[in-house]
Amino acid sequence: MPVNADATVPANEAEVQDGLPINELFYSLQGEGRLAGVPSVFVRTSGCNLRCWFCDSYHTSWEPTHAWMDIDDVLAEVRNHAQANHVVLTGGEPMMHDHSVELLERLDEAGYHTTVETNGTIYREAPIDLASISPKLASSTPTPERDPKGDGAWEERHEDRRIDIEALSRLVETYDFQLKFVVTDSTDMPEIDELVERIDDATGTTVRSTDVLLMPEGATRDRLEETRETVAELAMERGYQFTPRLHVTLWNDAPGT
Ligand SMILES: C[S@@+](CC[C@H](N)C(=O)[O-])C[C@H]1O[C@@H](n2cnc3c(N)ncnc32)[C@H](O)[C@@H]1O
Ligand SMILES: Nc1nc2[nH]cc(C(=O)O)c2c(=O)[nH]1
Ligand code: SF4
Ligand SMILES: [Mg+2]
């Protein structure tokens, strides 16, 4: 159910409202990570504290649009997809919203498996079955040359916020997790190795090489064709996992997939 057609309230206006700013809610196959291929309902909140230049969900970050939905209504929409017992809460950054916790509690009570797709900068306590953490590398920063809006206004804020070791460590210690890095080429690798080591050192948890997933950058089939072979080779070289982007291969950049 795309709910962004006539919804134009900026996400930052409205933490005052009850419920969640929902950009879209749809049924698809999990396209990424350890649960790739699993039929899942996706609940996409609007609003983000970062601005990756490559963000494939532009209307939750650079130009957030949404309709406000009560938790009850979100639950009812999820239940409409009766085949699914997996729910993916994503965004935007879903951990920005207080009401994400209530939604996760309600989903858990109803017996759903919950995955949260998060950039790892915000920790919250909630019934999360898989924390799918995608820490943002230096190569995500919207420099003036890469900024989709062209002015670089978010460069400094993005750079300051993109890594929070304390939040990352708490997420890794508390939840079953995967660390899913968006990779374009080999220049990303030293930062990934260093970050994995820092998280490992900061926690009582050993980060195994199978917990680290390299995902090719690409919001479209054409772009993915340019990046995926290099990223697959980097995963093999380093002993990390490769994750495809099944939904992009299947449906390109169609909304609601
Ligand atoms: C739109 S984000 C929403 C969740 C959260 N804000 C985050 O970044 O993890 C969902 C997933 O898509 C990934 N992603 C976004 N744009 C991408 C792109 N152009 N290529 C590959 N992955 C991308 C993110 O890294 C994240 O794993
Ligand atoms: N099919 C499909 N799988 C996904 N896995 C994570 C997604 C996301 O945007 O968080 C996503 C998405 O947008 N679509
Ligand atoms: S953190 Fe996630 S939602 Fe936010 S801009 Fe980056 S990819 Fe998009
Ligand atoms: Mg997506």
PDB file of C-alpha atoms and ligand atoms in Angstrom:
ATOM      1  CA  MET A   1       0.000   0.000   0.000  1.00  0.00           C
ATOM      2  CA  PRO A   2       1.755   3.158  -1.089  1.00  0.00           C
ATOM      3  CA  VAL A   3       0.685   5.877   1.295  1.00  0.00           C
ATOM      4  CA  ASN A   4       2.848   8.703   0.066  1.00  0.00           C
ATOM      5  CA  ALA A   5       0.666   9.938  -2.761  1.00  0.00           C
ATOM      6  CA  ASP A   6      -0.854  12.921  -1.013  1.00  0.00           C
ATOM      7  CA  ALA A   7       1.229  12.987   2.134  1.00  0.00           C
ATOM      8  CA  THR A   8       3.530  15.959   2.296  1.00  0.00           C
ATOM      9  CA  VAL A   9       4.103  16.662   6.001  1.00  0.00           C
ATOM     10  CA  PRO A  10       7.844  16.740   6.695  1.00  0.00           C
ATOM     11  CA  ALA A  11       8.798  14.026   9.195  1.00  0.00           C
ATOM     12  CA  ASN A  12      10.615  16.435  11.503  1.00  0.00           C
ATOM     13  CA  GLU A  13       7.424  18.426  12.145  1.00  0.00           C
ATOM     14  CA  ALA A  14       5.658  15.768  13.892  1.00  0.00           C
ATOM     15  CA  GLU A  15       7.081  13.585  16.620  1.00  0.00           C
ATOM     16  CA  VAL A  16       4.311  15.322  18.560  1.00  0.00           C
ATOM     17  CA  GLN A  17       1.730  13.199  16.750  1.00  0.00           C
ATOM     18  CA  ASP A  18       0.662   9.763  17.857  1.00  0.00           C
ATOM     19  CA  GLY A  19       1.487   6.804  15.670  1.00  0.00           C
ATOM     20  CA  LEU A  20       4.134   6.602  12.974  1.00  0.00           C
ATOM     21  CA  PRO A  21       4.909   8.528   9.777  1.00  0.00           C
ATOM     22  CA  ILE A  22       4.521   5.758   7.204  1.00  0.00           C
ATOM     23  CA  ASN A  23       5.969   6.191   3.734  1.00  0.00           C
ATOM     24  CA  GLU A  24       4.855   2.795   2.418  1.00  0.00           C
ATOM     25  CA  LEU A  25       3.662  -0.593   3.627  1.00  0.00           C
ATOM     26  CA  PHE A  26       3.923  -3.562   1.268  1.00  0.00           C
ATOM     27  CA  TYR A  27       4.352  -7.306   0.913  1.00  0.00           C
ATOM     28  CA  SER A  28       7.473  -8.598  -0.849  1.00  0.00           C
ATOM     29  CA  LEU A  29      10.416 -10.958  -0.477  1.00  0.00           C
ATOM     30  CA  GLN A  30      13.178  -9.879   1.878  1.00  0.00           C
ATOM     31  CA  GLY A  31      15.765  -8.888  -0.706  1.00  0.00           C
ATOM     32  CA  GLU A  32      18.831  -8.473   1.480  1.00  0.00           C
ATOM     33  CA  GLY A  33      20.856 -10.249   4.107  1.00  0.00           C
ATOM     34  CA  ARG A  34      20.559 -13.472   6.031  1.00  0.00           C
ATOM     35  CA  LEU A  35      16.792 -13.784   5.443  1.00  0.00           C
ATOM     36  CA  ALA A  36      16.888 -12.987   1.705  1.00  0.00           C
ATOM     37  CA  GLY A  37      14.001 -14.723  -0.028  1.00  0.00           C
ATOM     38  CA  VAL A  38      11.659 -14.813   2.980  1.00  0.00           C
ATOM     39  CA  PRO A  39       8.132 -13.464   2.272  1.00  0.00           C
ATOM     40  CA  SER A  40       7.813 -10.400   4.489  1.00  0.00           C
ATOM     41  CA  VAL A  41       5.673  -7.360   5.118  1.00  0.00           C
ATOM     42  CA  PHE A  42       7.687  -4.140   4.949  1.00  0.00           C
ATOM     43  CA  VAL A  43       6.726  -1.150   7.085  1.00  0.00           C
ATOM     44  CA  ARG A  44       8.697   1.887   5.940  1.00  0.00           C
ATOM     45  CA  THR A  45       8.785   4.877   8.258  1.00  0.00           C
ATOM     46  CA  SER A  46       9.710   8.333   7.016  1.00  0.00           C
ATOM     47  CA  GLY A  47      12.457  10.625   8.302  1.00  0.00           C
ATOM     48  CA  CYS A  48      16.188  10.020   8.721  1.00  0.00           C
ATOM     49  CA  ASN A  49      19.007  11.469  10.783  1.00  0.00           C
ATOM     50  CA  LEU A  50      21.490  10.803   7.930  1.00  0.00           C
ATOM     51  CA  ARG A  51      21.584  11.678   4.222  1.00  0.00           C
ATOM     52  CA  CYS A  52      23.451   9.025   2.252  1.00  0.00           C
ATOM     53  CA  TRP A  53      23.978  10.378  -1.285  1.00  0.00           C
ATOM     54  CA  PHE A  54      22.933   6.961  -2.683  1.00  0.00           C
ATOM     55  CA  CYS A  55      19.804   6.507  -0.539  1.00  0.00           C
ATOM     56  CA  ASP A  56      17.372   4.276  -2.428  1.00  0.00           C
ATOM     57  CA  SER A  57      14.505   5.608  -0.278  1.00  0.00           C
ATOM     58  CA  TYR A  58      14.801   9.281  -1.233  1.00  0.00           C
ATOM     59  CA  HIS A  59      11.269  10.050  -0.061  1.00  0.00           C
ATOM     60  CA  THR A  60      12.100   9.044   3.505  1.00  0.00           C
ATOM     61  CA  SER A  61      15.346  10.994   3.773  1.00  0.00           C
ATOM     62  CA  TRP A  62      16.041  13.796   1.300  1.00  0.00           C
ATOM     63  CA  GLU A  63      12.361  14.608   0.742  1.00  0.00           C
ATOM     64  CA  PRO A  64      10.336  12.795   3.391  1.00  0.00           C
ATOM     65  CA  THR A  65       6.692  12.112   2.604  1.00  0.00           C
ATOM     66  CA  HIS A  66       4.256  10.042   4.593  1.00  0.00           C
ATOM     67  CA  ALA A  67       0.841   9.563   6.100  1.00  0.00           C
ATOM     68  CA  TRP A  68       0.495   9.289   9.880  1.00  0.00           C
ATOM     69  CA  MET A  69      -0.851   5.917  10.924  1.00  0.00           C
ATOM     70  CA  ASP A  70      -1.980   4.597  14.293  1.00  0.00           C
ATOM     71  CA  ILE A  71      -0.228   1.473  15.480  1.00  0.00           C
ATOM     72  CA  ASP A  72      -3.600  -0.329  15.304  1.00  0.00           C
ATOM     73  CA  ASP A  73      -3.932   0.575  11.629  1.00  0.00           C
ATOM     74  CA  VAL A  74      -0.381  -0.551  10.855  1.00  0.00           C
ATOM     75  CA  LEU A  75      -1.130  -3.879  12.585  1.00  0.00           C
ATOM     76  CA  ALA A  76      -4.337  -4.277  10.599  1.00  0.00           C
ATOM     77  CA  GLU A  77      -2.506  -3.643   7.294  1.00  0.00           C
ATOM     78  CA  VAL A  78       0.191  -6.143   8.260  1.00  0.00           C
ATOM     79  CA  ARG A  79      -2.433  -8.753   9.107  1.00  0.00           C
ATOM     80  CA  ASN A  80      -4.016  -8.282   5.662  1.00  0.00           C
ATOM     81  CA  HIS A  81      -0.986 -10.093   4.231  1.00  0.00           C
ATOM     82  CA  ALA A  82      -1.963 -13.355   5.853  1.00  0.00           C
ATOM     83  CA  GLN A  83       0.786 -15.453   4.226  1.00  0.00           C
ATOM     84  CA  ALA A  84       3.559 -13.560   5.999  1.00  0.00           C
ATOM     85  CA  ASN A  85       4.937 -14.149   9.470  1.00  0.00           C
ATOM     86  CA  HIS A  86       8.000 -11.928   9.001  1.00  0.00           C
ATOM     87  CA  VAL A  87       7.805  -8.150   9.311  1.00  0.00           C
ATOM     88  CA  VAL A  88      10.620  -5.784   8.333  1.00  0.00           C
ATOM     89  CA  LEU A  89      10.568  -2.359   9.974  1.00  0.00           C
ATOM     90  CA  THR A  90      12.637   0.013   7.869  1.00  0.00           C
ATOM     91  CA  GLY A  91      12.813   3.616   6.739  1.00  0.00           C
ATOM     92  CA  GLY A  92      14.194   6.194   6.719  1.00  0.00           C
ATOM     93  CA  GLU A  93      15.556   5.490  10.138  1.00  0.00           C
ATOM     94  CA  PRO A  94      12.913   3.562  12.119  1.00  0.00           C
ATOM     95  CA  MET A  95      14.812   3.851  15.403  1.00  0.00           C
ATOM     96  CA  MET A  96      14.229   7.631  15.409  1.00  0.00           C
ATOM     97  CA  HIS A  97      10.604   7.092  16.369  1.00  0.00           C
ATOM     98  CA  ASP A  98       9.398   6.346  19.923  1.00  0.00           C
ATOM     99  CA  HIS A  99       6.362   4.567  18.488  1.00  0.00           C
ATOM    100  CA  SER A 100       8.535   2.025  16.659  1.00  0.00           C
ATOM    101  CA  VAL A 101       9.006   0.323  20.039  1.00  0.00           C
ATOM    102  CA  GLU A 102       5.265  -0.005  20.546  1.00  0.00           C
ATOM    103  CA  LEU A 103       4.814  -1.352  17.030  1.00  0.00           C
ATOM    104  CA  LEU A 104       7.547  -3.954  17.614  1.00  0.00           C
ATOM    105  CA  GLU A 105       5.935  -4.967  20.917  1.00  0.00           C
ATOM    106  CA  ARG A 106       2.568  -5.412  19.270  1.00  0.00           C
ATOM    107  CA  LEU A 107       4.083  -7.406  16.389  1.00  0.00           C
ATOM    108  CA  ASP A 108       5.942  -9.609  18.856  1.00  0.00           C
ATOM    109  CA  GLU A 109       2.775 -10.248  20.870  1.00  0.00           C
ATOM    110  CA  ALA A 110       1.033 -11.213  17.643  1.00  0.00           C
ATOM    111  CA  GLY A 111       3.766 -13.797  16.972  1.00  0.00           C
ATOM    112  CA  TYR A 112       5.620 -12.109  14.095  1.00  0.00           C
ATOM    113  CA  HIS A 113       9.352 -12.395  13.493  1.00  0.00           C
ATOM    114  CA  THR A 114      10.695  -8.843  13.388  1.00  0.00           C
ATOM    115  CA  THR A 115      13.683  -7.488  11.508  1.00  0.00           C
ATOM    116  CA  VAL A 116      14.695  -3.857  11.985  1.00  0.00           C
ATOM    117  CA  GLU A 117      16.731  -2.241   9.214  1.00  0.00           C
ATOM    118  CA  THR A 118      18.764   0.485  10.912  1.00  0.00           C
ATOM    119  CA  ASN A 119      21.807   2.658  10.279  1.00  0.00           C
ATOM    120  CA  GLY A 120      23.044   1.790  13.788  1.00  0.00           C
ATOM    121  CA  THR A 121      23.205   5.310  15.217  1.00  0.00           C
ATOM    122  CA  ILE A 122      20.289   4.916  17.667  1.00  0.00           C
ATOM    123  CA  TYR A 123      19.770   2.217  20.288  1.00  0.00           C
ATOM    124  CA  ARG A 124      16.339   1.308  21.587  1.00  0.00           C
ATOM    125  CA  GLU A 125      15.141  -1.605  23.655  1.00  0.00           C
ATOM    126  CA  ALA A 126      12.449  -3.552  21.824  1.00  0.00           C
ATOM    127  CA  PRO A 127      11.530  -7.115  20.820  1.00  0.00           C
ATOM    128  CA  ILE A 128      13.739  -7.278  17.731  1.00  0.00           C
ATOM    129  CA  ASP A 129      14.493 -10.749  16.341  1.00  0.00           C
ATOM    130  CA  LEU A 130      17.122  -9.545  13.864  1.00  0.00           C
ATOM    131  CA  ALA A 131      18.885  -6.188  14.058  1.00  0.00           C
ATOM    132  CA  SER A 132      19.974  -5.612  10.474  1.00  0.00           C
ATOM    133  CA  ILE A 133      22.557  -2.916  11.021  1.00  0.00           C
ATOM    134  CA  SER A 134      23.972  -0.970   8.085  1.00  0.00           C
ATOM    135  CA  PRO A 135      26.636   1.414   9.441  1.00  0.00           C
ATOM    136  CA  LYS A 136      27.420   4.141   6.996  1.00  0.00           C
ATOM    137  CA  LEU A 137      30.939   4.438   5.596  1.00  0.00           C
ATOM    138  CA  ALA A 138      32.789   7.600   4.554  1.00  0.00           C
ATOM    139  CA  SER A 139      31.829   6.806   0.966  1.00  0.00           C
ATOM    140  CA  SER A 140      28.152   7.474   1.851  1.00  0.00           C
ATOM    141  CA  THR A 141      28.756  11.135   2.748  1.00  0.00           C
ATOM    142  CA  PRO A 142      26.920  13.664   0.564  1.00  0.00           C
ATOM    143  CA  THR A 143      29.786  15.865  -0.549  1.00  0.00           C
ATOM    144  CA  PRO A 144      28.714  18.764  -2.794  1.00  0.00           C
ATOM    145  CA  GLU A 145      29.679  16.686  -5.866  1.00  0.00           C
ATOM    146  CA  ARG A 146      27.513  13.755  -4.757  1.00  0.00           C
ATOM    147  CA  ASP A 147      24.629  15.509  -3.001  1.00  0.00           C
ATOM    148  CA  PRO A 148      21.413  14.791  -4.959  1.00  0.00           C
ATOM    149  CA  LYS A 149      20.374  18.345  -4.105  1.00  0.00           C
ATOM    150  CA  GLY A 150      23.778  19.632  -5.143  1.00  0.00           C
ATOM    151  CA  ASP A 151      24.701  21.945  -2.269  1.00  0.00           C
ATOM    152  CA  GLY A 152      26.456  19.726   0.293  1.00  0.00           C
ATOM    153  CA  ALA A 153      24.343  21.162   3.128  1.00  0.00           C
ATOM    154  CA  TRP A 154      24.220  17.769   4.906  1.00  0.00           C
ATOM    155  CA  GLU A 155      27.901  16.849   4.530  1.00  0.00           C
ATOM    156  CA  GLU A 156      29.034  17.870   8.009  1.00  0.00           C
ATOM    157  CA  ARG A 157      25.973  16.605   9.917  1.00  0.00           C
ATOM    158  CA  HIS A 158      26.079  13.265   8.104  1.00  0.00           C
ATOM    159  CA  GLU A 159      29.809  12.898   8.756  1.00  0.00           C
ATOM    160  CA  ASP A 160      29.411  13.743  12.482  1.00  0.00           C
ATOM    161  CA  ARG A 161      26.527  11.337  13.014  1.00  0.00           C
ATOM    162  CA  ARG A 162      27.178   8.341  10.805  1.00  0.00           C
ATOM    163  CA  ILE A 163      29.161   6.248  13.332  1.00  0.00           C
ATOM    164  CA  ASP A 164      28.229   5.953  17.009  1.00  0.00           C
ATOM    165  CA  ILE A 165      30.276   3.151  18.545  1.00  0.00           C
ATOM    166  CA  GLU A 166      28.205   3.098  21.727  1.00  0.00           C
ATOM    167  CA  ALA A 167      24.913   2.655  19.869  1.00  0.00           C
ATOM    168  CA  LEU A 168      26.463   0.045  17.557  1.00  0.00           C
ATOM    169  CA  SER A 169      27.908  -1.867  20.504  1.00  0.00           C
ATOM    170  CA  ARG A 170      24.623  -1.930  22.411  1.00  0.00           C
ATOM    171  CA  LEU A 171      22.745  -3.145  19.336  1.00  0.00           C
ATOM    172  CA  VAL A 172      25.315  -5.899  18.748  1.00  0.00           C
ATOM    173  CA  GLU A 173      25.338  -6.965  22.412  1.00  0.00           C
ATOM    174  CA  THR A 174      21.565  -7.006  22.784  1.00  0.00           C
ATOM    175  CA  TYR A 175      20.227  -8.473  19.555  1.00  0.00           C
ATOM    176  CA  ASP A 176      20.848 -11.202  17.059  1.00  0.00           C
ATOM    177  CA  PHE A 177      22.438  -9.057  14.366  1.00  0.00           C
ATOM    178  CA  GLN A 178      24.025  -8.706  10.973  1.00  0.00           C
ATOM    179  CA  LEU A 179      26.352  -5.889   9.919  1.00  0.00           C
ATOM    180  CA  LYS A 180      25.432  -5.062   6.320  1.00  0.00           C
ATOM    181  CA  PHE A 181      27.779  -2.638   4.600  1.00  0.00           C
ATOM    182  CA  VAL A 182      26.996  -0.870   1.321  1.00  0.00           C
ATOM    183  CA  VAL A 183      30.122  -1.293  -0.808  1.00  0.00           C
ATOM    184  CA  THR A 184      31.128   0.200  -4.134  1.00  0.00           C
ATOM    185  CA  ASP A 185      34.780  -0.749  -4.463  1.00  0.00           C
ATOM    186  CA  SER A 186      37.940  -1.818  -2.607  1.00  0.00           C
ATOM    187  CA  THR A 187      38.484   1.636  -1.077  1.00  0.00           C
ATOM    188  CA  ASP A 188      35.653   0.820   1.375  1.00  0.00           C
ATOM    189  CA  MET A 189      37.401  -2.222   2.819  1.00  0.00           C
ATOM    190  CA  PRO A 190      39.932  -0.732   5.306  1.00  0.00           C
ATOM    191  CA  GLU A 191      37.132   1.210   7.014  1.00  0.00           C
ATOM    192  CA  ILE A 192      34.974  -1.923   7.265  1.00  0.00           C
ATOM    193  CA  ASP A 193      37.828  -3.975   8.763  1.00  0.00           C
ATOM    194  CA  GLU A 194      38.613  -1.234  11.260  1.00  0.00           C
ATOM    195  CA  LEU A 195      34.987  -0.752  12.298  1.00  0.00           C
ATOM    196  CA  VAL A 196      34.418  -4.484  12.763  1.00  0.00           C
ATOM    197  CA  GLU A 197      37.505  -4.598  14.986  1.00  0.00           C
ATOM    198  CA  ARG A 198      36.328  -1.581  17.007  1.00  0.00           C
ATOM    199  CA  ILE A 199      32.897  -3.140  17.573  1.00  0.00           C
ATOM    200  CA  ASP A 200      34.472  -6.452  18.497  1.00  0.00           C
ATOM    201  CA  ASP A 201      36.799  -4.707  20.992  1.00  0.00           C
ATOM    202  CA  ALA A 202      34.011  -2.566  22.487  1.00  0.00           C
ATOM    203  CA  THR A 203      31.665  -5.503  23.133  1.00  0.00           C
ATOM    204  CA  GLY A 204      31.713  -8.838  24.882  1.00  0.00           C
ATOM    205  CA  THR A 205      30.464 -10.271  21.599  1.00  0.00           C
ATOM    206  CA  THR A 206      32.724 -11.789  18.966  1.00  0.00           C
ATOM    207  CA  VAL A 207      31.840 -10.451  15.544  1.00  0.00           C
ATOM    208  CA  ARG A 208      32.249 -13.441  13.229  1.00  0.00           C
ATOM    209  CA  SER A 209      33.082 -13.031   9.555  1.00  0.00           C
ATOM    210  CA  THR A 210      29.633 -14.488   8.779  1.00  0.00           C
ATOM    211  CA  ASP A 211      28.033 -11.608  10.711  1.00  0.00           C
ATOM    212  CA  VAL A 212      29.584  -9.163   8.226  1.00  0.00           C
ATOM    213  CA  LEU A 213      27.742  -8.798   4.928  1.00  0.00           C
ATOM    214  CA  LEU A 214      28.945  -6.858   1.902  1.00  0.00           C
ATOM    215  CA  MET A 215      26.090  -5.490  -0.202  1.00  0.00           C
ATOM    216  CA  PRO A 216      26.759  -3.921  -3.600  1.00  0.00           C
ATOM    217  CA  GLU A 217      25.694  -0.299  -3.931  1.00  0.00           C
ATOM    218  CA  GLY A 218      22.933   0.050  -6.485  1.00  0.00           C
ATOM    219  CA  ALA A 219      19.349   1.207  -6.431  1.00  0.00           C
ATOM    220  CA  THR A 220      18.790   0.031 -10.028  1.00  0.00           C
ATOM    221  CA  ARG A 221      19.589  -3.103 -12.055  1.00  0.00           C
ATOM    222  CA  ASP A 222      21.986  -1.122 -14.245  1.00  0.00           C
ATOM    223  CA  ARG A 223      23.946   0.257 -11.310  1.00  0.00           C
ATOM    224  CA  LEU A 224      23.988  -3.118  -9.545  1.00  0.00           C
ATOM    225  CA  GLU A 225      25.476  -4.719 -12.649  1.00  0.00           C
ATOM    226  CA  GLU A 226      28.375  -2.274 -12.347  1.00  0.00           C
ATOM    227  CA  THR A 227      29.133  -2.981  -8.679  1.00  0.00           C
ATOM    228  CA  ARG A 228      28.149  -6.528  -7.747  1.00  0.00           C
ATOM    229  CA  GLU A 229      30.985  -8.543  -9.267  1.00  0.00           C
ATOM    230  CA  THR A 230      33.651  -6.397  -7.620  1.00  0.00           C
ATOM    231  CA  VAL A 231      31.831  -6.646  -4.288  1.00  0.00           C
ATOM    232  CA  ALA A 232      31.463 -10.437  -4.628  1.00  0.00           C
ATOM    233  CA  GLU A 233      35.215 -10.715  -5.198  1.00  0.00           C
ATOM    234  CA  LEU A 234      35.955  -8.490  -2.190  1.00  0.00           C
ATOM    235  CA  ALA A 235      33.765 -10.733   0.000  1.00  0.00           C
ATOM    236  CA  MET A 236      35.643 -13.825  -1.144  1.00  0.00           C
ATOM    237  CA  GLU A 237      39.042 -12.180  -0.623  1.00  0.00           C
ATOM    238  CA  ARG A 238      38.209 -11.080   2.892  1.00  0.00           C
ATOM    239  CA  GLY A 239      36.046 -14.060   3.977  1.00  0.00           C
ATOM    240  CA  TYR A 240      32.961 -11.922   4.584  1.00  0.00           C
ATOM    241  CA  GLN A 241      29.468 -12.798   3.326  1.00  0.00           C
ATOM    242  CA  PHE A 242      28.101 -11.341   0.105  1.00  0.00           C
ATOM    243  CA  THR A 243      24.451 -10.359   0.052  1.00  0.00           C
ATOM    244  CA  PRO A 244      22.530  -9.824  -3.163  1.00  0.00           C
ATOM    245  CA  ARG A 245      19.789  -7.261  -3.584  1.00  0.00           C
ATOM    246  CA  LEU A 246      17.184  -9.716  -4.814  1.00  0.00           C
ATOM    247  CA  HIS A 247      14.388  -7.159  -5.066  1.00  0.00           C
ATOM    248  CA  VAL A 248      16.458  -4.941  -7.359  1.00  0.00           C
ATOM    249  CA  THR A 249      17.296  -7.904  -9.599  1.00  0.00           C
ATOM    250  CA  LEU A 250      13.628  -8.941  -9.663  1.00  0.00           C
ATOM    251  CA  TRP A 251      11.813  -5.621  -9.793  1.00  0.00           C
ATOM    252  CA  ASN A 252      14.444  -2.930 -10.420  1.00  0.00           C
ATOM    253  CA  ASP A 253      13.520   0.242  -8.498  1.00  0.00           C
ATOM    254  CA  ALA A 254       9.728  -0.141  -8.544  1.00  0.00           C
ATOM    255  CA  PRO A 255       8.028   1.295  -5.446  1.00  0.00           C
ATOM    256  CA  GLY A 256       6.413  -1.202  -3.100  1.00  0.00           C
ATOM    257  CA  THR A 257       8.980  -3.945  -3.764  1.00  0.00           C
TER     258      THR A 257
HETATM  259  C1  LIG B   1      16.828   2.740   2.961  1.00  0.00           C
HETATM  260  S1  LIG B   1      17.729   1.971   4.270  1.00  0.00           S
HETATM  261  C2  LIG B   1      16.633   2.187   5.671  1.00  0.00           C
HETATM  262  C3  LIG B   1      17.205   1.692   6.974  1.00  0.00           C
HETATM  263  C4  LIG B   1      18.343   2.506   7.579  1.00  0.00           C
HETATM  264  N1  LIG B   1      18.173   3.904   7.407  1.00  0.00           N
HETATM  265  C5  LIG B   1      19.662   2.050   7.005  1.00  0.00           C
HETATM  266  O1  LIG B   1      20.278   2.795   6.230  1.00  0.00           O
HETATM  267  O2  LIG B   1      20.073   0.940   7.356  1.00  0.00           O
HETATM  268  C6  LIG B   1      17.536   0.206   3.960  1.00  0.00           C
HETATM  269  C7  LIG B   1      18.764  -0.523   3.466  1.00  0.00           C
HETATM  270  O3  LIG B   1      19.072  -0.085   2.149  1.00  0.00           O
HETATM  271  C8  LIG B   1      20.456   0.119   2.036  1.00  0.00           C
HETATM  272  N2  LIG B   1      20.665   1.010   0.899  1.00  0.00           N
HETATM  273  C9  LIG B   1      20.171   2.257   0.729  1.00  0.00           C
HETATM  274  N3  LIG B   1      20.527   2.748  -0.461  1.00  0.00           N
HETATM  275  C10 LIG B   1      21.267   1.789  -1.080  1.00  0.00           C
HETATM  276  C11 LIG B   1      21.910   1.698  -2.336  1.00  0.00           C
HETATM  277  N4  LIG B   1      21.906   2.703  -3.226  1.00  0.00           N
HETATM  278  N5  LIG B   1      22.567   0.557  -2.625  1.00  0.00           N
HETATM  279  C12 LIG B   1      22.612  -0.473  -1.743  1.00  0.00           C
HETATM  280  N6  LIG B   1      22.014  -0.440  -0.540  1.00  0.00           N
HETATM  281  C13 LIG B   1      21.353   0.676  -0.212  1.00  0.00           C
HETATM  282  C14 LIG B   1      20.836   0.643   3.401  1.00  0.00           C
HETATM  283  O4  LIG B   1      22.217   0.553   3.658  1.00  0.00           O
HETATM  284  C15 LIG B   1      20.024  -0.272   4.298  1.00  0.00           C
HETATM  285  O5  LIG B   1      20.698  -1.484   4.503  1.00  0.00           O
HETATM  286  N1  LIG B   2      12.346  -6.500  -1.047  1.00  0.00           N
HETATM  287  C1  LIG B   2      12.972  -5.638  -0.262  1.00  0.00           C
HETATM  288  N2  LIG B   2      13.865  -6.100   0.657  1.00  0.00           N
HETATM  289  C2  LIG B   2      14.437  -5.179   1.485  1.00  0.00           C
HETATM  290  N3  LIG B   2      15.283  -5.429   2.514  1.00  0.00           N
HETATM  291  C3  LIG B   2      15.564  -4.261   3.129  1.00  0.00           C
HETATM  292  C4  LIG B   2      14.877  -3.234   2.495  1.00  0.00           C
HETATM  293  C5  LIG B   2      14.860  -1.856   2.994  1.00  0.00           C
HETATM  294  O1  LIG B   2      14.591  -0.918   2.247  1.00  0.00           O
HETATM  295  O2  LIG B   2      15.141  -1.705   4.181  1.00  0.00           O
HETATM  296  C6  LIG B   2      14.164  -3.811   1.433  1.00  0.00           C
HETATM  297  C7  LIG B   2      13.270  -3.342   0.417  1.00  0.00           C
HETATM  298  O3  LIG B   2      13.030  -2.146   0.210  1.00  0.00           O
HETATM  299  N4  LIG B   2      12.695  -4.304  -0.378  1.00  0.00           N
HETATM  300  S1  SF4 B   3      20.655   6.032   6.651  1.00  0.00           S
HETATM  301 FE1  SF4 B   3      19.287   4.707   5.445  1.00  0.00          FE
HETATM  302  S2  SF4 B   3      17.418   5.906   5.055  1.00  0.00           S
HETATM  303 FE2  SF4 B   3      18.962   7.300   5.894  1.00  0.00          FE
HETATM  304  S3  SF4 B   3      19.814   8.246   4.086  1.00  0.00           S
HETATM  305 FE3  SF4 B   3      21.124   6.477   4.562  1.00  0.00          FE
HETATM  306  S4  SF4 B   3      20.262   4.719   3.423  1.00  0.00           S
HETATM  307 FE4  SF4 B   3      18.731   6.385   3.398  1.00  0.00          FE
HETATM  308 MG    MG B   4      15.053  -0.873   0.176  1.00  0.00          MG
END
